[in-house]
Structures are given as C-alpha cells and as structure tokens.
CSV table of C-alpha atoms in Angstrom, one decimal:
chain,number,residue,atom,x,y,z
A,1,MET,CA,-10.4,-76.9,-18.2
A,2,ARG,CA,-9.1,-73.6,-19.4
A,3,ARG,CA,-10.9,-70.5,-18.2
A,4,ASN,CA,-11.0,-67.1,-19.7
A,5,LYS,CA,-8.9,-64.4,-18.2
A,6,ARG,CA,-11.6,-62.6,-16.3
A,7,GLU,CA,-12.9,-65.8,-14.7
A,8,ARG,CA,-9.4,-67.0,-13.8
A,9,GLN,CA,-8.6,-63.6,-12.2
A,10,ARG,CA,-11.8,-63.7,-10.2
A,11,LEU,CA,-11.1,-67.2,-9.0
A,12,LEU,CA,-7.4,-66.2,-8.3
A,13,GLN,CA,-8.5,-63.4,-6.1
A,14,GLU,CA,-11.0,-65.6,-4.2
A,15,THR,CA,-8.3,-68.3,-3.7
A,16,ILE,CA,-5.7,-65.8,-2.4
A,17,GLU,CA,-8.3,-64.3,0.0
A,18,GLU,CA,-9.1,-67.8,1.3
A,19,ASN,CA,-5.4,-68.7,1.6
A,20,PRO,CA,-3.0,-65.8,1.6
A,21,PHE,CA,-0.1,-68.2,2.0
A,22,ILE,CA,-0.5,-70.0,-1.3
A,23,THR,CA,2.5,-69.7,-3.6
A,24,ASP,CA,2.5,-68.6,-7.3
A,25,GLU,CA,3.7,-72.1,-8.2
A,26,GLU,CA,0.7,-73.7,-6.5
A,27,LEU,CA,-1.6,-71.2,-8.2
A,28,ALA,CA,-0.1,-71.9,-11.6
A,29,GLU,CA,-0.7,-75.6,-11.0
A,30,LYS,CA,-4.3,-75.1,-9.8
A,31,PHE,CA,-5.2,-72.9,-12.8
A,32,SER,CA,-3.2,-74.8,-15.4
A,33,VAL,CA,-1.2,-71.7,-16.5
A,34,SER,CA,2.4,-70.6,-16.2
A,35,ILE,CA,3.8,-68.9,-13.1
A,36,GLN,CA,4.4,-65.8,-15.3
A,37,THR,CA,0.7,-65.7,-16.1
A,38,ILE,CA,-0.1,-65.8,-12.4
A,39,ARG,CA,2.3,-63.0,-11.7
A,40,LEU,CA,0.8,-60.9,-14.4
A,41,ASP,CA,-2.7,-61.6,-13.1
A,42,ARG,CA,-1.6,-60.6,-9.6
A,43,LEU,CA,0.0,-57.4,-10.9
A,44,GLU,CA,-3.2,-56.5,-12.8
A,45,LEU,CA,-5.3,-57.2,-9.7
A,46,SER,CA,-2.8,-55.3,-7.4
A,47,ILE,CA,-2.3,-58.5,-5.3
A,48,PRO,CA,1.1,-58.4,-3.6
A,49,GLU,CA,3.5,-61.3,-3.8
A,50,LEU,CA,3.5,-64.0,-1.1
A,51,ARG,CA,6.2,-62.4,1.1
A,52,GLU,CA,4.2,-59.2,1.3
A,53,ARG,CA,0.9,-61.1,2.0
A,54,ILE,CA,2.6,-62.9,4.8
A,55,LYS,CA,3.8,-59.5,6.2
A,56,ASN,CA,0.3,-58.1,6.0
A,57,VAL,CA,-1.2,-61.0,7.8
A,58,ALA,CA,1.4,-60.8,10.5
A,59,LYS,CA,0.9,-57.1,11.0
A,60,GLN,CA,-2.8,-57.6,11.3
A,61,THR,CA,-2.4,-60.5,13.7
A,62,PHE,CA,0.3,-59.1,16.0
A,63,ALA,CA,-0.6,-55.3,15.9
A,64,ASP,CA,-3.0,-55.8,18.8
A,65,LYS,CA,-0.6,-57.9,20.8
A,66,VAL,CA,2.3,-55.5,20.7
A,67,LYS,CA,1.7,-52.6,23.1
A,68,SER,CA,5.2,-51.2,23.7
A,69,LEU,CA,5.9,-49.9,20.1
A,70,PRO,CA,4.3,-49.8,16.7
A,71,ILE,CA,4.7,-53.1,14.9
A,72,GLU,CA,6.4,-51.4,12.0
A,73,GLU,CA,9.2,-50.2,14.3
A,74,VAL,CA,10.2,-53.8,15.2
A,75,ILE,CA,13.4,-54.7,13.2
A,76,GLY,CA,12.7,-57.9,11.4
A,77,GLU,CA,9.3,-59.6,11.0
A,78,ILE,CA,7.5,-60.9,14.0
A,79,ILE,CA,6.2,-64.4,13.3
A,80,ASP,CA,5.0,-65.3,16.8
A,81,ILE,CA,4.5,-63.4,20.0
A,82,GLN,CA,3.0,-64.3,23.4
A,83,PRO,CA,3.1,-61.0,25.5
A,84,ASP,CA,5.3,-61.3,28.7
A,85,ASP,CA,6.4,-64.8,27.7
A,86,SER,CA,8.1,-65.2,24.3
A,87,ALA,CA,8.4,-63.9,20.7
A,88,ILE,CA,10.1,-64.8,17.5
A,89,SER,CA,11.2,-62.6,14.6
A,90,ILE,CA,13.1,-63.2,11.3
A,91,PHE,CA,15.5,-60.8,9.6
A,92,ASP,CA,16.9,-61.4,6.2
A,93,VAL,CA,20.4,-59.9,5.8
A,94,LYS,CA,20.5,-57.9,2.6
A,95,LYS,CA,23.2,-55.8,0.8
A,96,GLU,CA,22.3,-52.7,2.6
A,97,HIS,CA,22.9,-54.4,6.0
A,98,VAL,CA,26.5,-55.5,5.4
A,99,PHE,CA,30.0,-54.0,5.0
A,100,LYS,CA,30.8,-53.7,1.3
A,101,ARG,CA,34.3,-55.2,1.5
A,102,ASN,CA,33.5,-58.4,3.3
A,103,GLN,CA,29.6,-58.8,3.1
A,104,ILE,CA,29.4,-59.3,6.9
A,105,ALA,CA,26.3,-57.8,8.6
A,106,ARG,CA,26.9,-54.7,10.7
A,107,GLY,CA,26.4,-55.6,14.3
A,108,HIS,CA,23.9,-52.9,15.0
A,109,HIS,CA,21.3,-54.7,12.8
A,110,LEU,CA,21.5,-57.9,14.9
A,111,PHE,CA,21.4,-55.9,18.1
A,112,ALA,CA,18.4,-53.9,16.8
A,113,GLN,CA,16.5,-57.0,15.9
A,114,ALA,CA,17.1,-58.5,19.3
A,115,ASN,CA,16.5,-55.3,21.2
A,116,SER,CA,13.3,-54.4,19.4
A,117,LEU,CA,12.0,-57.9,20.0
A,118,ALA,CA,12.8,-57.6,23.7
A,119,VAL,CA,10.8,-54.4,23.8
A,120,ALA,CA,7.9,-55.9,21.8
A,121,VAL,CA,7.5,-58.9,24.0
A,122,ILE,CA,6.9,-56.6,27.1
A,123,ASN,CA,3.1,-56.4,27.7
A,124,ASP,CA,3.2,-52.7,28.6
A,125,GLU,CA,2.8,-49.4,26.8
A,126,LEU,CA,6.1,-48.2,28.1
A,127,ALA,CA,9.1,-50.5,27.8
A,128,LEU,CA,12.7,-49.3,27.7
A,129,THR,CA,16.1,-51.0,27.6
A,130,ALA,CA,17.8,-50.2,30.9
A,131,LYS,CA,20.8,-52.5,30.4
A,132,ALA,CA,22.0,-55.1,27.9
A,133,ASN,CA,24.6,-57.8,28.0
A,134,ILE,CA,25.3,-59.1,24.5
A,135,ARG,CA,27.6,-61.4,22.7
A,136,PHE,CA,28.2,-61.8,18.9
A,137,MET,CA,29.0,-65.5,18.5
A,138,ARG,CA,30.0,-65.4,14.8
A,139,PRO,CA,29.7,-63.1,11.8
A,140,VAL,CA,26.5,-63.1,9.8
A,141,LYS,CA,26.8,-62.8,6.0
A,142,GLU,CA,24.6,-61.3,3.3
A,143,GLY,CA,21.9,-63.6,2.3
A,144,GLU,CA,21.5,-65.3,5.6
A,145,ARG,CA,18.3,-65.4,7.6
A,146,VAL,CA,18.5,-64.6,11.3
A,147,VAL,CA,15.8,-66.0,13.6
A,148,ALA,CA,15.6,-64.3,16.9
A,149,LYS,CA,13.9,-65.9,19.8
A,150,ALA,CA,13.0,-63.9,22.9
A,151,LYS,CA,12.0,-65.4,26.2
A,152,VAL,CA,10.9,-63.5,29.3
A,153,LYS,CA,13.0,-64.9,32.1
A,154,LYS,CA,12.1,-62.8,35.1
A,155,LEU,CA,9.5,-60.2,36.1
A,156,ASN,CA,10.9,-58.2,39.0
A,157,GLU,CA,8.8,-56.1,41.4
A,158,ASN,CA,11.2,-53.2,40.9
A,159,GLY,CA,9.8,-52.5,37.4
A,160,ARG,CA,12.4,-54.5,35.6
A,161,THR,CA,11.9,-57.5,33.4
A,162,ILE,CA,14.8,-59.7,32.1
A,163,VAL,CA,14.4,-60.8,28.5
A,164,GLU,CA,16.8,-63.3,26.9
A,165,VAL,CA,17.2,-63.2,23.1
A,166,ASN,CA,19.0,-65.9,21.2
A,167,SER,CA,19.5,-65.3,17.4
A,168,TYR,CA,20.2,-68.2,15.1
A,169,VAL,CA,21.2,-68.8,11.4
A,170,GLY,CA,19.9,-72.3,10.8
A,171,GLN,CA,20.7,-74.1,14.1
A,172,GLU,CA,23.8,-72.1,14.8
A,173,LEU,CA,23.7,-69.4,17.6
A,174,VAL,CA,25.1,-66.1,16.2
A,175,PHE,CA,24.0,-63.6,18.8
A,176,PHE,CA,23.0,-63.7,22.5
A,177,GLY,CA,21.5,-60.9,24.5
A,178,GLU,CA,20.2,-60.5,28.0
A,179,PHE,CA,18.1,-57.3,28.2
A,180,HIS,CA,17.0,-55.7,31.4
A,181,MET,CA,13.9,-53.9,30.5
A,182,TYR,CA,12.2,-51.1,32.4
A,183,ARG,CA,8.4,-51.1,32.3
A,184,SER,CA,5.8,-48.8,33.8
A,185,ASN,CA,3.5,-51.5,35.0
A,186,VAL,CA,5.0,-54.0,37.4
A,187,ALA,CA,2.3,-56.7,37.4
A,188,LYS,CA,3.5,-60.2,37.9
A,189,LYS,CA,3.0,-62.9,35.3
A,190,GLY,CA,-0.7,-63.9,35.1
A,191,GLU,CA,-2.1,-60.9,37.0
A,192,GLY,CA,-3.2,-59.2,33.8
A,193,ASN,CA,-5.8,-61.9,33.2
A,194,ASP,CA,-7.5,-61.5,36.6
A,195,GLU,CA,-10.5,-59.2,36.4
A,196,ASN,CA,-10.0,-57.9,40.0
A,197,SER,CA,-6.4,-56.8,39.4
A,198,ASN,CA,-5.6,-53.1,38.9
C-alpha cells in the first residue's frame, strides 16, 4: 500500500526512533519506495545516515562509562566498554590518515587509537600514560578498518594499571601495545562496587 509523503515521513521517523540501526535499504523495502526516496525523506527530516545514528547511540551509551576523558577525544569509535576490564573501538583509515605516496596509515593514528582506548578503559577521572611498549606488526592501508581491543591486565597498588591493546584488521594483528597507566585512585578490581569502600 502506497502512502502519501507526509504519512510515509511520519512513519519513517517513528521507525528510526524505534530502531536507529535500520538501514536505508531495509526502510526502502518496508515502505515500498526507492533508497533514494528514503535518503531524500531523511534529509528533509534532518535524520542522519546510519553511521551517524550509530555514533550518536554509542556516545549516549558510553559517555557515562568513560570517566578519564571526554568520549569525543577517543580516537576511533568506542563500540564496547567495561570500565577497568575491557574496551573495543573501531577506526576507519581514510585518505587524511595515510601517506600520499603509498597509502599506508601514519603510525601515530594507530598509536592514538590504542592509547586513547587504554585511557578510556581506566575507571578514574585522571588516567595518564606513564610508559608504553608498542609494536607495529604490519602496515595498515587506506580503506582498512582497525579494531582495537583493550584488556586491563593488572591493577597495581602503586597507582599504575597495565592495559594491553591488540589492534586487528580482520583477523590479522597489526598493532600491539602494553600501556602502563597512572591513575589517581588505586582501588583494586571490584572495590568500587562495595558501598563501604572509600
């Protein structure tokens, strides 16, 4: 059943509010219109594309969990975080991230993704990198997606936390980093959940 434009746009807005992860292709099929019509409707309604909607949901979801730095200062997009345990981010390597002559990503972008994820996973308002041991395993090229996975390995009583970050393109390890993080609170794992702890 064909709907008029106003009705379709109203239903489109409701559908996206209910499921921000729905694609333009799925919407076109649902409303029996072309993908271009859906894109024009979204534009008229000021509804961002899927990628931007995912970013917005992630920012809202993770902003409260990340204490150590503003979520927009994390390099890459956080897609999962468990404070003082683990975190995952994705970074799409674009033209502005690579050397012009060979399209290989500049190393500081991979380091920045891993380092900012190591900072973000620390459940403290102050987290600084004291030391880092890193290895670049292979060059990353323009157009590749880097998935960084951070894991808190050790919470020391001296105010240091060791965070290991492995970055992958597909299943292939492209970067490894062990970050020794300084933090202002030195609570051990699990203490933050105890009402009697200070």
